[in-house]
Short mmCIF file of C-alpha atoms in Angstrom, two decimals:
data_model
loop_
_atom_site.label_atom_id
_atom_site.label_comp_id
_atom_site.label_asym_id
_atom_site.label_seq_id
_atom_site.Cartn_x
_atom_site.Cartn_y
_atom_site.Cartn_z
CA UNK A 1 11.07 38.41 -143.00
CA UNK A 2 9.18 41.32 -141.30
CA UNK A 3 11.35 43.83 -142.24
CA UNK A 4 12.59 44.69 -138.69
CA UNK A 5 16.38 45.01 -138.13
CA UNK A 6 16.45 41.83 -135.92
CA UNK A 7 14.43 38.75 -135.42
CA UNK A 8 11.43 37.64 -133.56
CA UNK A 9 12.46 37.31 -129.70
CA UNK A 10 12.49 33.31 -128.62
CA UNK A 11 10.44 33.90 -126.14
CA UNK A 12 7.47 34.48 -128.79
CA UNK A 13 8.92 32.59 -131.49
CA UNK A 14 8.78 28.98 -129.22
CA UNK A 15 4.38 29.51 -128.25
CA UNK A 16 4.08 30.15 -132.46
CA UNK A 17 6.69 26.81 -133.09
CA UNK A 18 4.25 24.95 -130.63
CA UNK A 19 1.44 25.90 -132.11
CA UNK A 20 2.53 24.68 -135.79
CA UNK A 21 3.63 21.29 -134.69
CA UNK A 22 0.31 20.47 -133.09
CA UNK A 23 -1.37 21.62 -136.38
CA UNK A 24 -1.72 25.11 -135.79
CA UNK A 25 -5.64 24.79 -134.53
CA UNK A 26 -6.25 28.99 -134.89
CA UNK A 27 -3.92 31.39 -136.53
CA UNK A 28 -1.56 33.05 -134.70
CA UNK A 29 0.15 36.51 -135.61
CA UNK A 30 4.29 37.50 -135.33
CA UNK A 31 6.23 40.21 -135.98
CA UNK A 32 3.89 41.79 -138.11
CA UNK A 33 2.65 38.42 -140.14
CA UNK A 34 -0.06 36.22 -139.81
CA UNK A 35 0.43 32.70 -139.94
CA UNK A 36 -2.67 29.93 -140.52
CA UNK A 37 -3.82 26.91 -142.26
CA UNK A 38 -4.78 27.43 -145.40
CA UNK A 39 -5.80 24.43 -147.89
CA UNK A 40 -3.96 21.70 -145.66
CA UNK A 41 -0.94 23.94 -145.24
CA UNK A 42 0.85 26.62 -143.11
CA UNK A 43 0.70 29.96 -145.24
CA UNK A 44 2.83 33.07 -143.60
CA UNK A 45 1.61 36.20 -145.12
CA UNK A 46 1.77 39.70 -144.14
CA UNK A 47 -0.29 41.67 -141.59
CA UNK A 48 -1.90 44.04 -143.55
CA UNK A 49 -1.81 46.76 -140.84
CA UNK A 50 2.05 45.65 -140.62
CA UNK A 51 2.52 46.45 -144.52
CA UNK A 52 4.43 49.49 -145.35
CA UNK A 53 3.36 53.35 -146.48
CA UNK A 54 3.21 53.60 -150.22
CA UNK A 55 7.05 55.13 -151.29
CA UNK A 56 7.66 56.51 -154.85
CA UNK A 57 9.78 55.37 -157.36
CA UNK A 58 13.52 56.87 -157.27
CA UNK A 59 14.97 58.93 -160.46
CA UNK A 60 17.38 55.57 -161.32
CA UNK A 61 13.57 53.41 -161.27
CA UNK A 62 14.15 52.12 -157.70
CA UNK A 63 12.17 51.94 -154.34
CA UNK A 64 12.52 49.77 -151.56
CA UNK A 65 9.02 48.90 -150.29
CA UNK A 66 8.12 47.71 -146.90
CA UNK A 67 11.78 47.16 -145.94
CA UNK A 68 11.06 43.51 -147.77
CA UNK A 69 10.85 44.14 -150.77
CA UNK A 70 13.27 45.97 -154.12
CA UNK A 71 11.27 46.85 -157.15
CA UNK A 72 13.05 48.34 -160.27
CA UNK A 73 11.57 49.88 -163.51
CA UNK A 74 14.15 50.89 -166.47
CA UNK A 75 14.57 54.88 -165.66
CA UNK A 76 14.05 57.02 -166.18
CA UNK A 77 10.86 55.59 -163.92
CA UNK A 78 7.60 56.78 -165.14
CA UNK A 79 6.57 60.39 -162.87
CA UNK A 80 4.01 59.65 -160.13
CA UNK A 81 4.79 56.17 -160.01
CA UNK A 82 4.26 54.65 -156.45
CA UNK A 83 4.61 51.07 -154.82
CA UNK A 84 2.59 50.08 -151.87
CA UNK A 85 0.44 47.46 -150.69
CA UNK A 86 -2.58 46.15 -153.32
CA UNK A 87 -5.11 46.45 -150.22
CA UNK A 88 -8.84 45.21 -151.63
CA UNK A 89 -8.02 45.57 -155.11
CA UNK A 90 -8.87 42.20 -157.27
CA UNK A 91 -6.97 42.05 -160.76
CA UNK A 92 -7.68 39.17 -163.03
CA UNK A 93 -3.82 37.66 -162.15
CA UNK A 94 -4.51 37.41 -158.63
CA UNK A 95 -5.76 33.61 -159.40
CA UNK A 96 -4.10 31.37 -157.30
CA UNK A 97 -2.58 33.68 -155.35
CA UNK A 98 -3.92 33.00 -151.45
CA UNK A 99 -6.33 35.26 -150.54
CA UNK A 100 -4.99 36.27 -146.78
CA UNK A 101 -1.79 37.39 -148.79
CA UNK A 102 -3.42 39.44 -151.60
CA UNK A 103 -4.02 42.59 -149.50
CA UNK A 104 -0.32 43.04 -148.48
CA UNK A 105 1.29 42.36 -151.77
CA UNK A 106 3.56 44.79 -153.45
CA UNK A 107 1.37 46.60 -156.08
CA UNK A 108 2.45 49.29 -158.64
CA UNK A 109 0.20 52.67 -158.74
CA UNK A 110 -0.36 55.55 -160.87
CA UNK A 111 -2.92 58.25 -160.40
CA UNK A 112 -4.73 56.17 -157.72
CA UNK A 113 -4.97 52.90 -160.13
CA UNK A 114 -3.08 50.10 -159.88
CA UNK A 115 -0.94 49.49 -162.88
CA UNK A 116 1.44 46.32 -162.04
CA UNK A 117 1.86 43.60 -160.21
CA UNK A 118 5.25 42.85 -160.15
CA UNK A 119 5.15 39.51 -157.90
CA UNK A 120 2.53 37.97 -160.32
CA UNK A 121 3.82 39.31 -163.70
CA UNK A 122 0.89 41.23 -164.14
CA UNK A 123 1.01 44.63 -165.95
CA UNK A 124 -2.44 46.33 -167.09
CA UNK A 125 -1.28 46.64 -170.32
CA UNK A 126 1.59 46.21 -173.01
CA UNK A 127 2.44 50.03 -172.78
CA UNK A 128 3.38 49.80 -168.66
CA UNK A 129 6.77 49.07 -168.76
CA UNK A 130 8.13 45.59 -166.87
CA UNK A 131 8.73 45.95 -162.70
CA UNK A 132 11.00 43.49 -161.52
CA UNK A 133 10.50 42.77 -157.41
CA UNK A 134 13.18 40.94 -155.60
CA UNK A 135 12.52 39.90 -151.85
CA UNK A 136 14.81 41.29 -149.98
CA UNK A 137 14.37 41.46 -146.29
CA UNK A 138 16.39 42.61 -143.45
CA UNK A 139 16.14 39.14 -141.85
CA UNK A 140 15.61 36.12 -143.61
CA UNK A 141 14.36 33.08 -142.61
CA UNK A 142 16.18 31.03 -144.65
CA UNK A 143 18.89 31.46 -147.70
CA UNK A 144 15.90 30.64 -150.22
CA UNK A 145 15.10 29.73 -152.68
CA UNK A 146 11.67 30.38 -151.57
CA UNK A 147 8.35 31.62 -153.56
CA UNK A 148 7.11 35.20 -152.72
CA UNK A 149 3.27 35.46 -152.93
#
């Protein structure tokens, strides 16, 4: 899930596994995420001094952000385009949307403003052209299906 090219060790996966089962009393952090309680459940969310550098957009309209996560725009993608993590940015569609998570997810920038995003079908306006995001890690947790937040 981290995007490293193996898993969490056992030895720091079991304390973590513990720590869940007796109700997970404090958060706890892994392999670059964070994991805590959150409105009567576990939420796993991304460190956000885990998250990736911003990467642009490829001529075909691809980029592989965070090594989690494959966003696509029809090409030829718009120039200056750039994914990387939303950080303290607020847009109207982040309703819902756990705050511990917001900062680390996938957001779409151009000229220093954030113009999509893609996890939340949220584009600033009807002339941005649709991102689609798949999750995509190295290691998964499990085969899905699974919500991305």
């Amino acid at each position: 899930v981290g995007g490293a090219p193996y898993p969490p060790r056992e030895a720091r996966l079991a304390p973590l596994l513990a720590a869940v089962a007796a109700g997970l009393p404090r958060g706890r952090t892994l392999a670059g995420y964070r994991v805590l309680r959150w409105r009567g459940a576990v939420l796993v969310c991304r460190e956000p001094a885990a998250a990736g550098p911003a990467v642009a957009f490829d001529a075909t309209g691809r980029a592989r952000w965070d090594d989690r996560f494959v966003l696509r725009v029809a090409p030829p993608s718009p120039a200056g385009w750039r994914v990387g993590a939303l950080g303290a940015r607020r847009p109207t569609a982040m309703e819902g949307v756990p705050a511990p998570a917001r900062p680390t997810l996938p957001a779409v920038w151009a000229d220093g403003t954030v113009v999509a995003l893609p996890t939340c079908g949220w584009r600033r306006s009807s002339d941005v052209p649709p991102v689609d995001v798949v999750f995509a890690p190295r290691q998964a947790l499990a085969a899905g299906p699974f919500a991305v937040v």
